[in-house]
CSV table of C-alpha atoms and ligand atoms in Angstrom, one decimal:
chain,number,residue,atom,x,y,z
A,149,UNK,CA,104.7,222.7,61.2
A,150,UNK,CA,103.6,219.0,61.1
A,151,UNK,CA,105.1,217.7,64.6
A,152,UNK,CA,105.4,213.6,65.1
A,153,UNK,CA,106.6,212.3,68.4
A,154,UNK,CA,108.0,209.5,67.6
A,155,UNK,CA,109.1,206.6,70.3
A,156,UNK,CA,111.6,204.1,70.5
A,157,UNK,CA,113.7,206.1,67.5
A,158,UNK,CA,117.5,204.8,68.0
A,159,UNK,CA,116.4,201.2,67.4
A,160,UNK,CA,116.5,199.4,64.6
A,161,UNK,CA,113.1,200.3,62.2
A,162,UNK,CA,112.7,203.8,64.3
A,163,UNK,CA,115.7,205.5,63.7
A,164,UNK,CA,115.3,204.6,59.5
A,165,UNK,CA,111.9,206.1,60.5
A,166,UNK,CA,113.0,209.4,61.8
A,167,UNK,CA,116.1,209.6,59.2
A,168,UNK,CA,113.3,209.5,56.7
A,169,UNK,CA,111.2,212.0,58.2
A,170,UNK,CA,113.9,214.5,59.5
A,171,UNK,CA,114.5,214.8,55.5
A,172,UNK,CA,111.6,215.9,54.6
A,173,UNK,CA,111.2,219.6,54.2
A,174,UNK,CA,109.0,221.5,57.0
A,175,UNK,CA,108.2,218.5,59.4
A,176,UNK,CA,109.7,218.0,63.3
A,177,UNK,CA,110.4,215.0,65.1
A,178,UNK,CA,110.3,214.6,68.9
A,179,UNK,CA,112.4,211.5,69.3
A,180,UNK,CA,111.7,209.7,72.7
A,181,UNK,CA,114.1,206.8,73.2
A,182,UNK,CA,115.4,205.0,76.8
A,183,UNK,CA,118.5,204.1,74.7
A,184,UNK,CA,118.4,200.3,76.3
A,185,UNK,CA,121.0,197.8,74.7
A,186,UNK,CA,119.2,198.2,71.7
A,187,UNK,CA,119.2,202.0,70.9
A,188,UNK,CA,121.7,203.6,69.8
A,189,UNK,CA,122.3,207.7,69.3
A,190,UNK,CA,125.1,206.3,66.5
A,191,UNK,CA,122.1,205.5,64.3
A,192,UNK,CA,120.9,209.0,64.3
A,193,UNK,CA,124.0,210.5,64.1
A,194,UNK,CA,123.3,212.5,60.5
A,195,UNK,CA,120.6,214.6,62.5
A,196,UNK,CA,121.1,214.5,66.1
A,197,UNK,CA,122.1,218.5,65.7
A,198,UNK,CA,118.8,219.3,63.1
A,199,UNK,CA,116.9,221.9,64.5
A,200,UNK,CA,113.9,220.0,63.3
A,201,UNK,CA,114.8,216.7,65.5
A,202,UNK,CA,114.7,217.0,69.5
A,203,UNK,CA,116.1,213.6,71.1
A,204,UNK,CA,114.6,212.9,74.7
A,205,UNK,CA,116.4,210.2,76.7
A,206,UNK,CA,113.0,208.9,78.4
A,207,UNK,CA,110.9,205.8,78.9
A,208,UNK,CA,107.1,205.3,77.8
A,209,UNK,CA,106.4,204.4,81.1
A,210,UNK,CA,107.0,207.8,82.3
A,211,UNK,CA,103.5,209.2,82.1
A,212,UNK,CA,104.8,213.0,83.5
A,213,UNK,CA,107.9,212.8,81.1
A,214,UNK,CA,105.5,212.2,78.6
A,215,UNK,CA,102.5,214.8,79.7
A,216,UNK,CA,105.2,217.5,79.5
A,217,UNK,CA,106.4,216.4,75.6
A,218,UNK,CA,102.9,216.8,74.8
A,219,UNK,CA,102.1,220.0,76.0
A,220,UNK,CA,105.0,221.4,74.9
A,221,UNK,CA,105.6,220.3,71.4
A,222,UNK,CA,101.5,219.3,70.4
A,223,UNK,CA,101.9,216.7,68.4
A,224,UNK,CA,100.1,216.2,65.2
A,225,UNK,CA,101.3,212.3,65.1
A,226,UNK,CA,102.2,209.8,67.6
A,227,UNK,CA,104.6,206.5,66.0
A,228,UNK,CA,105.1,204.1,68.7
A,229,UNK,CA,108.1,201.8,67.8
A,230,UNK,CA,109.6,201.5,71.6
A,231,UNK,CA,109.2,198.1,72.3
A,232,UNK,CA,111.5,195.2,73.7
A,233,UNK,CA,111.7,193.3,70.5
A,234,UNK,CA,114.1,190.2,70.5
A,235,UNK,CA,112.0,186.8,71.0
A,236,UNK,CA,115.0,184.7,72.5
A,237,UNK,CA,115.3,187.4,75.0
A,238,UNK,CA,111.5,187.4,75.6
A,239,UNK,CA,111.8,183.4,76.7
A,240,UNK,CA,114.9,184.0,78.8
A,241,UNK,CA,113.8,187.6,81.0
A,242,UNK,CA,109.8,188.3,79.8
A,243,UNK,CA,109.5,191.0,82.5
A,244,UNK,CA,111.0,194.0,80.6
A,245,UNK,CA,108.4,192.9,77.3
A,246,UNK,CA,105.6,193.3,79.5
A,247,UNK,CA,106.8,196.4,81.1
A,248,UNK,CA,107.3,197.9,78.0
A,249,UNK,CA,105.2,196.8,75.5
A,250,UNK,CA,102.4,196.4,77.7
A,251,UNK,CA,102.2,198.9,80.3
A,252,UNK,CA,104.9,201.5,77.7
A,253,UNK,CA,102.0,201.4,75.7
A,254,UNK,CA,99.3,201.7,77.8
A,255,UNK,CA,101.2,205.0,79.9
A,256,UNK,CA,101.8,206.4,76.0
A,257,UNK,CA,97.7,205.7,75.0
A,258,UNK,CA,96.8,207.6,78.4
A,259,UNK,CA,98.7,210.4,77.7
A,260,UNK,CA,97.9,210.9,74.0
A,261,UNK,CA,94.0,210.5,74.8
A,262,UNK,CA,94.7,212.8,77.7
A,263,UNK,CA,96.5,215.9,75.1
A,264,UNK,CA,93.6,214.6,72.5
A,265,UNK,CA,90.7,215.3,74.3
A,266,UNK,CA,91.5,218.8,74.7
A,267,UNK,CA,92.5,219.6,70.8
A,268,UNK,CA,89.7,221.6,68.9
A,269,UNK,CA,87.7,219.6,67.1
A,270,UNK,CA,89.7,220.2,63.0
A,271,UNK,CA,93.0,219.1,65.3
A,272,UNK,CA,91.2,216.3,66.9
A,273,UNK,CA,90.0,215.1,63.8
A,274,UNK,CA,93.6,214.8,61.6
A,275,UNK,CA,95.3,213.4,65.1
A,276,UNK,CA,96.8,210.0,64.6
A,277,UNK,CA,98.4,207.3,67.1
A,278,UNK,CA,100.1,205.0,65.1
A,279,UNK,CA,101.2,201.9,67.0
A,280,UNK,CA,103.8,199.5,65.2
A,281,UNK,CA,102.8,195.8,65.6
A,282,UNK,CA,104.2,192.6,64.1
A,283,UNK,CA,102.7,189.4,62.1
A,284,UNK,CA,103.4,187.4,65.2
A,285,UNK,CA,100.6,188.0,66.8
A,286,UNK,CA,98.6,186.2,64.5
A,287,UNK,CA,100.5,182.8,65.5
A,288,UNK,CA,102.4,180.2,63.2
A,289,UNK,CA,101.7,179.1,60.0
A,290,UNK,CA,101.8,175.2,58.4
A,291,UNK,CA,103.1,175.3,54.5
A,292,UNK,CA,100.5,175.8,52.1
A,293,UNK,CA,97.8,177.7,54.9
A,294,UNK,CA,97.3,180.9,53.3
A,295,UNK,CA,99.0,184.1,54.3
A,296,UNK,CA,98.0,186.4,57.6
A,297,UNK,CA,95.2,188.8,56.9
A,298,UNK,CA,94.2,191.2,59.4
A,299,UNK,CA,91.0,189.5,60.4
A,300,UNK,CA,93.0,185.9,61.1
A,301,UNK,CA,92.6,185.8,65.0
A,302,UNK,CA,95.5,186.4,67.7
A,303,UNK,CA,97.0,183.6,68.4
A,304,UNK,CA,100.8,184.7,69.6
A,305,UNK,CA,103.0,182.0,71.0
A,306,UNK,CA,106.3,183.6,72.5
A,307,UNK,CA,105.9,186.1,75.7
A,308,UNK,CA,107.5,188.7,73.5
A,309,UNK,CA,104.3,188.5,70.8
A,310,UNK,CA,101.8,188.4,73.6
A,311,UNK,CA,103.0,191.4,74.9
A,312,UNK,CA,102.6,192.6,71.6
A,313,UNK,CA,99.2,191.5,71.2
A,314,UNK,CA,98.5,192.7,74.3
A,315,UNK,CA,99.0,196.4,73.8
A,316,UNK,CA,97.5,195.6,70.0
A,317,UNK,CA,94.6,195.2,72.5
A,318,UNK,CA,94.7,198.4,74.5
A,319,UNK,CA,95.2,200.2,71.1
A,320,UNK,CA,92.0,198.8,69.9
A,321,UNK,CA,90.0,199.7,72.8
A,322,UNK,CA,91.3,203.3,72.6
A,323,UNK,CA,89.9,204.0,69.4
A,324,UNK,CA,86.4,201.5,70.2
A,325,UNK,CA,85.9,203.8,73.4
A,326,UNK,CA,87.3,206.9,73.1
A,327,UNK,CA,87.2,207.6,69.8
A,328,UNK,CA,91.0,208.2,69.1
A,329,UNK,CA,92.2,207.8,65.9
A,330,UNK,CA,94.3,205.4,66.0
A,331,UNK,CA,96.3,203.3,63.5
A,332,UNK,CA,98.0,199.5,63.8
A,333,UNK,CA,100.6,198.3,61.8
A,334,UNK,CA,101.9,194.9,61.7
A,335,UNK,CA,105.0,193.9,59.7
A,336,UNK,CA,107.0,191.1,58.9
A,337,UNK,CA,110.3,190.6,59.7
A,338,UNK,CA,112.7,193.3,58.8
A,339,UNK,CA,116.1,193.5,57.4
A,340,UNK,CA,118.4,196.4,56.8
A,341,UNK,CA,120.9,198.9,57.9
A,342,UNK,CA,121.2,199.7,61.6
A,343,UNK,CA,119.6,196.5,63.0
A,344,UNK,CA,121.5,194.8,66.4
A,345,UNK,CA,123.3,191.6,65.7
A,346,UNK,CA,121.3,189.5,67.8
A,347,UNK,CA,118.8,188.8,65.3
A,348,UNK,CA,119.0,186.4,62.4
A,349,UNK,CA,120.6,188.6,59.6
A,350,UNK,CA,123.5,191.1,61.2
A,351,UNK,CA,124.2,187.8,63.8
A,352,UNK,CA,125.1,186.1,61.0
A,353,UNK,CA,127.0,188.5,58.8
A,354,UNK,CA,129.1,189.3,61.8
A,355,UNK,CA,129.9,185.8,62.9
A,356,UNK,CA,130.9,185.0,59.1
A,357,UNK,CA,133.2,188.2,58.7
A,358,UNK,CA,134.9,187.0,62.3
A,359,UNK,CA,135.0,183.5,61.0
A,360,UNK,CA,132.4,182.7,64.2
A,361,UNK,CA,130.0,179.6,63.7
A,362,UNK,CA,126.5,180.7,62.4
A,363,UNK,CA,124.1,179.1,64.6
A,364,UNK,CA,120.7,178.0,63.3
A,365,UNK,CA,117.9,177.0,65.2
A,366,UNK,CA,116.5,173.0,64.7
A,367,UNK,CA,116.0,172.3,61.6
A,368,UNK,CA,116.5,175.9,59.6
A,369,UNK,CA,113.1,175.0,57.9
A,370,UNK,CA,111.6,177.8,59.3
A,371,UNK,CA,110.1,180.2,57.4
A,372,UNK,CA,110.1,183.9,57.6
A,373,UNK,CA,108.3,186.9,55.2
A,374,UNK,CA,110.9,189.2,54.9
A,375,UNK,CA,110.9,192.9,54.2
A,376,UNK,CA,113.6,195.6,53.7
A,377,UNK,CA,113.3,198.0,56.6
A,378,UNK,CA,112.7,201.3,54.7
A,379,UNK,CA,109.9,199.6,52.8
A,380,UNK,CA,108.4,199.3,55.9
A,381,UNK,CA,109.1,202.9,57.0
A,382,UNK,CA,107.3,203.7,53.5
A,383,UNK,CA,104.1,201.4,54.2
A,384,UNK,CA,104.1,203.7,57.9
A,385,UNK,CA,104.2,206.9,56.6
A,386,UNK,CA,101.4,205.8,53.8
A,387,UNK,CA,99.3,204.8,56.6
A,388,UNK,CA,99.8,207.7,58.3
A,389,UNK,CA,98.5,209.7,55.5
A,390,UNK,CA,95.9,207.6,53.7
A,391,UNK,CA,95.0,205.0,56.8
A,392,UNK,CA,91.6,204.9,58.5
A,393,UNK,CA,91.2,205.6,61.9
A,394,UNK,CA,90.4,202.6,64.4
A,395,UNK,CA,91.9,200.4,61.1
A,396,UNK,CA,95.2,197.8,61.1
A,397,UNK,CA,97.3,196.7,58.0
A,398,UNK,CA,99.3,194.0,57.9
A,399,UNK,CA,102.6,194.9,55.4
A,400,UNK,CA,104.8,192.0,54.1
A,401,UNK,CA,106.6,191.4,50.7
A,402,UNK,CA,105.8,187.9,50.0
A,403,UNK,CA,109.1,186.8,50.7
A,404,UNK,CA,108.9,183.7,52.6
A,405,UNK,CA,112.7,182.0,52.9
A,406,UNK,CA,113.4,179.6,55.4
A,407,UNK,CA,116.1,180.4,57.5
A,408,UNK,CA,118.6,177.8,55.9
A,409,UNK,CA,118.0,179.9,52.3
A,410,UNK,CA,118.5,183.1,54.0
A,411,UNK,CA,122.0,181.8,55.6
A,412,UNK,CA,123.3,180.5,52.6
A,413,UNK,CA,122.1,183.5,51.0
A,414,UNK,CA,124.2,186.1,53.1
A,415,UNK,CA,127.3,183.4,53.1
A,416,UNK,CA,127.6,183.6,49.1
A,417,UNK,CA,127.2,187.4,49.2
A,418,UNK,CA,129.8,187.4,51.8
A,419,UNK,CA,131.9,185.2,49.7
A,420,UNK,CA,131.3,187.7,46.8
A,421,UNK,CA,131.9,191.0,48.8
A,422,UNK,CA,135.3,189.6,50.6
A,423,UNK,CA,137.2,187.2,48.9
A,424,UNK,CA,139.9,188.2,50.6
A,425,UNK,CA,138.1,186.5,53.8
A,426,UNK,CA,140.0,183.4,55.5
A,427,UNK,CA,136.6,181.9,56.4
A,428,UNK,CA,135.3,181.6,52.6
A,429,UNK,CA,133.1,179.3,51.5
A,430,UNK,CA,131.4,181.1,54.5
A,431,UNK,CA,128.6,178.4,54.3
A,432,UNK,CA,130.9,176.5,56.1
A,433,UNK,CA,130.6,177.8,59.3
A,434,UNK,CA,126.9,176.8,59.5
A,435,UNK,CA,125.9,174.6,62.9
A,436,UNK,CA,122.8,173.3,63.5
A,437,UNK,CA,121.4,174.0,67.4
A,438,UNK,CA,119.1,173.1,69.9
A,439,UNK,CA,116.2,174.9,68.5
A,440,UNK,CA,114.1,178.2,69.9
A,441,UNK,CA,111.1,176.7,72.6
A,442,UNK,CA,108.2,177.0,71.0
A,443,UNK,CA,109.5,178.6,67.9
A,444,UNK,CA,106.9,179.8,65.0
A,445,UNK,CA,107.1,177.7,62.3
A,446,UNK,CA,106.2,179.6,59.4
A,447,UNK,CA,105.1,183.5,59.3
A,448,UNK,CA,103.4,184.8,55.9
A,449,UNK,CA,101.8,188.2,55.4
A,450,UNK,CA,99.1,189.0,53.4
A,451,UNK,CA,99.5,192.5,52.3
A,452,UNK,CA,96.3,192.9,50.0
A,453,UNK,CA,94.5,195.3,52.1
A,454,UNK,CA,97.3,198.2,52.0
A,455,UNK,CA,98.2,197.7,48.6
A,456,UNK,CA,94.7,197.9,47.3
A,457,UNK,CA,93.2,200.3,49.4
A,458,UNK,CA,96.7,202.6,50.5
A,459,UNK,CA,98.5,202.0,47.6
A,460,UNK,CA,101.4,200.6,48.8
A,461,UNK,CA,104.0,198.0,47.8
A,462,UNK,CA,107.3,197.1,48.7
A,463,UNK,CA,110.3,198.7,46.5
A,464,UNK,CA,113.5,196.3,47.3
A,465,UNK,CA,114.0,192.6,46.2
A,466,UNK,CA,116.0,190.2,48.9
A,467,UNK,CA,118.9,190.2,46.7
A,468,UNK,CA,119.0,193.9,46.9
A,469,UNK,CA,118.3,194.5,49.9
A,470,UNK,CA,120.6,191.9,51.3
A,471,UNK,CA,123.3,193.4,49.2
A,472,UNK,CA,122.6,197.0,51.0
A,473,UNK,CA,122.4,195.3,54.3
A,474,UNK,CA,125.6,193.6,54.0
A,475,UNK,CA,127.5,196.2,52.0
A,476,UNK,CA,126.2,198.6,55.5
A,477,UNK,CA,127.5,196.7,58.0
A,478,UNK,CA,131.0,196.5,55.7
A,479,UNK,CA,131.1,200.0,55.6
A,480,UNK,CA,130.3,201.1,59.6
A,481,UNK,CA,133.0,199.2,61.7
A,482,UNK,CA,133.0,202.0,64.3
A,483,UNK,CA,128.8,201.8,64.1
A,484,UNK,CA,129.7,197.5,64.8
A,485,UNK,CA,132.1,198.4,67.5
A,486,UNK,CA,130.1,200.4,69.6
A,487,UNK,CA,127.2,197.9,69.7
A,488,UNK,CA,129.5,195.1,70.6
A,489,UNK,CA,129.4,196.5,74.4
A,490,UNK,CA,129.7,194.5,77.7
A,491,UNK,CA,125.5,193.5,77.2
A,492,UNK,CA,125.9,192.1,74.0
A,493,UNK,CA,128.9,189.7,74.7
A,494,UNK,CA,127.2,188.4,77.9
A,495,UNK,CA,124.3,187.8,75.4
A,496,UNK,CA,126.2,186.4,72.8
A,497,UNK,CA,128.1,183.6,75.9
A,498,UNK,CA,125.2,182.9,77.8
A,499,UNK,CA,122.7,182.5,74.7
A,500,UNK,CA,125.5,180.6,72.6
A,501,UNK,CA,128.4,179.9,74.3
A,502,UNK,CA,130.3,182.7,72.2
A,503,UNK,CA,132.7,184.5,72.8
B,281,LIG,P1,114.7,197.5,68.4
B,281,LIG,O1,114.8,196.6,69.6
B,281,LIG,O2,115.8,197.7,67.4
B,281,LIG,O3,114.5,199.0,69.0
B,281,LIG,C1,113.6,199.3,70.0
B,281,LIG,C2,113.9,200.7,70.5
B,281,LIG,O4,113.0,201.0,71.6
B,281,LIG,C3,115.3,200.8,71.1
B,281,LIG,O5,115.9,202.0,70.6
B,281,LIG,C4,115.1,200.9,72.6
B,281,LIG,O6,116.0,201.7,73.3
B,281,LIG,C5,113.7,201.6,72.7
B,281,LIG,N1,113.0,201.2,73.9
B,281,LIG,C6,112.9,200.0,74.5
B,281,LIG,N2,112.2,200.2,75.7
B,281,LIG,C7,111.8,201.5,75.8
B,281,LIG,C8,111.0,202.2,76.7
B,281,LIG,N3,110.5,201.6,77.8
B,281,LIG,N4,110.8,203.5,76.5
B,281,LIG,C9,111.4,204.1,75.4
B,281,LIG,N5,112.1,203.5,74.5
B,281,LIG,C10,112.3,202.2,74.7
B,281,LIG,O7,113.4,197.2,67.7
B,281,LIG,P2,113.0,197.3,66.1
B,281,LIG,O8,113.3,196.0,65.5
B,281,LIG,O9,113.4,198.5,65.6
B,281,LIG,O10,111.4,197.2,66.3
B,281,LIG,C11,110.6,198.5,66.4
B,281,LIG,C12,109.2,198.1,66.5
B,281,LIG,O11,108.7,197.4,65.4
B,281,LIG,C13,108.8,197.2,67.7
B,281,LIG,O12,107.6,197.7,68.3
B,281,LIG,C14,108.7,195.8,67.1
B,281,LIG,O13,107.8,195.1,67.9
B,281,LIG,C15,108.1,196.2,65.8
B,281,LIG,N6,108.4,195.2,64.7
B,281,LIG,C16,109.7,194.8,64.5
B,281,LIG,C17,110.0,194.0,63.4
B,281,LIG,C18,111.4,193.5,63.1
B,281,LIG,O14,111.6,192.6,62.2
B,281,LIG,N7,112.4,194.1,63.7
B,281,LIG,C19,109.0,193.5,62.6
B,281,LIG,C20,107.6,193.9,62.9
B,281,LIG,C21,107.4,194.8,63.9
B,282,LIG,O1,108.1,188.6,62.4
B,282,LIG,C1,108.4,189.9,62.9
B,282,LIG,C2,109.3,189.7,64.0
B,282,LIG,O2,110.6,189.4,63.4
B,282,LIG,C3,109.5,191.0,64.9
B,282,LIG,O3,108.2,191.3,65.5
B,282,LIG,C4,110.6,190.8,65.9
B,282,LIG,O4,110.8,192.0,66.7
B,282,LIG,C5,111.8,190.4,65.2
B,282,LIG,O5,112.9,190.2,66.2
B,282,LIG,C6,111.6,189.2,64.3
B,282,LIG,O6,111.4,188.0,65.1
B,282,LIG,P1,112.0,186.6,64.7
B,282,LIG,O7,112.0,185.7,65.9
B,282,LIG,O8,111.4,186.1,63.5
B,282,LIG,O9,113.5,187.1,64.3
B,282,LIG,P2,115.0,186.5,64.6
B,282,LIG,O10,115.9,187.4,63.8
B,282,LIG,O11,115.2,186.4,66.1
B,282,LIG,O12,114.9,185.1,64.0
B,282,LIG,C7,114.5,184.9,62.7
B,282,LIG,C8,114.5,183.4,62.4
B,282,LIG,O13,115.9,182.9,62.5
B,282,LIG,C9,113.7,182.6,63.5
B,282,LIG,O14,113.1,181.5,62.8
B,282,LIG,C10,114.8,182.1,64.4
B,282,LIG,C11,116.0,181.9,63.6
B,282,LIG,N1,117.3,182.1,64.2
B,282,LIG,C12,117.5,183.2,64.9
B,282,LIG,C13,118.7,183.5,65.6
B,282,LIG,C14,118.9,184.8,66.3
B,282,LIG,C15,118.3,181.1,64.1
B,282,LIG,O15,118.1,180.1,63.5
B,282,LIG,N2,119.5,181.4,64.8
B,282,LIG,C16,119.7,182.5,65.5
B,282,LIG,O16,120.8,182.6,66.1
């Protein structure tokens, strides 16, 4: 039976990931997760009792934790999503990014290359470590510059996407030296179902429905390509099947919005889905602040290698999308609740002053 072990799967993009998978007839998931503020078993509710999905409450960094998951369950497929993942955070306390998405995915490459090496050669050869990566590597953008391809150089900015680039790096090398077949993805930002309201879309859907102001950075002329999250999950598992070893693919849906568009965007939604709400025209709550240091200007993907040679493309428009994103959060209160715990308020006052 096709067994992935997949990491970091009660986040946001992981546990739409393992959902996914868990569907799928005749397939197992090992689902290794250190359930920081970030992960959540509530996202993985629907099949934390499925026989065919086995949550471990572990960290990457645990090389004997890890040793053990792979003799015991062999793996066909390693996804590595278990990263620290929120930029403001990575400016404020950068020692947990480098801990994790450095050294987590260095301790996760030693141990797959370590169960590898010992596979027989037909197991060796359809083995796959896919490692999940992000356009910011690649650096900012100024409008009209054309879109990220894969061979654009690294150039990240923010300790978060150096850490990223960092274990980009490692992943690299593992395939250049050792021969395993590994796989890098890097993806726009995502939107969707699931994802903690600290960053840009559920923050502001959640300060609008509680009447909150809606803080955006400097000037809100930034621009960001964004993609629903279970296109994404798609675009992974097409790489997973079709990819080629040692290769990375850059996924985006060509849908660059500043971040002013993409505010006003969820406030008339908002205004549509709950005109009931006290705080309508929800634009209204918009406030300009001091903006992110050193924040990207402008990220764009160009997806042209995994839609020509994988066959990918992205299924949701932003309107869509944004309707089922906002429609989600409307529908889970109790899923809301239990992310608002003590960590997120102490973000939410000492990152905004809000209470
Ligand atoms: P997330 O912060 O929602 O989830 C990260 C998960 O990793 C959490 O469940 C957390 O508990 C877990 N984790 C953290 N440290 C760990 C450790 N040491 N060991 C085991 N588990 C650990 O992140 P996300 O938005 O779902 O992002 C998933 C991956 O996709 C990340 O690698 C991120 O860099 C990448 N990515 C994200 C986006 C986006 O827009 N969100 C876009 C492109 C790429
Ligand atoms: O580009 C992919 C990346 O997208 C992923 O690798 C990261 O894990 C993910 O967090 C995301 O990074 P961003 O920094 O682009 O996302 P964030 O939601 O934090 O911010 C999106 C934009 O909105 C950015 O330009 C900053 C701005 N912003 C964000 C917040 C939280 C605001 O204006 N106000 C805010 O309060």
């Amino acid at each position: 039976m096709p067994t992935y072990l997949v990491t970091g799967g009660a986040g946001f993009i992981g546990s739409s990931f393992v959902l996914g998978l868990v569907g799928q007839k005749g397939v197992r998931v090992i689902n290794v997760d250190a359930l920081t503020y970030a992960g959540n078993l509530m996202s993985i509710e629907p099949i934390l009792e499925d026989p065919h999905h086995t949550f471990v409450r572990g960290d990457i960094r645990d090389a004997e934790m890890l040793a053990g998951l792979f003799r015991e369950h062999k793996p066909h497929a390693v996804v590595n999503f278990a990263a620290e993942s929120h930029v403001d955070r990575s400016i404020v306390a950068p020692d947990a990014f480098v801990q994790t998405n450095v050294l987590g995915t260095f301790t996760l490459l030693q141990e797959a290359r370590s169960y590898w090496s010992e596979l027989p050669e037909d197991g060796k050869r359809s083995f796959r470590f896919l490692h999940v990566s992000t356009d910011e590597v690649y650096g900012s953008l100024e409008p009209g510059e054309p879109a990220f391809r894969e061979t654009n150089p690294y150039t990240p900015n923010s300790p978060y996407s150096a850490s990223k680039a960092a274990a980009d790096h490692l992943v690299r090398a593992y395939h250049h030296t050792y021969g395993l077949p590994t796989l890098t993805t890097n993806c726009s930002n995502n939107y969707g179902p699931r994802q903690f309201p600290e960053k840009l879309i559920p923050l502001m859907i959640l300060n609008a429905l509680e009447g909150k102001p809606l803080p955006i950075y400097g000037d809100g002329m930034n621009v960001r390509d964004w993609l629903f999250v279970d296109d994404h999950c798609a675009a992974i598992s097409t790489v997973l099947r079709r990819g080629r070893p040692g290769e990375t693919y850059n996924i985006g849906a060509r849908c660059e919005k500043t971040n002013l568009e993409v505010v006003k965007t969820v406030c008339r939604i908002l205004d549509e889905l709950v005109p009931q709400s006290r705080f309508r025209p929800h634009e209204s709550l918009m406030v300009f602040v001091k903006d992110r240091p050193g924040h990207d200007r402008r990220y764009a993907m160009d997806s042209s290698k995994i839609e020509t040679e994988l066959g990918w493309k992205p299924a949701e428009s932003f309107e869509s999308g944004l309707r089922r994103t906002i429609l989600w959060y409307l529908e889970h209160p109790r899923w809301v609740e239990s992310v608002r715990s003590g960590a997120y308020r102490d973000w939410m006052k000492s990152h905004y002053g809000i209470a």
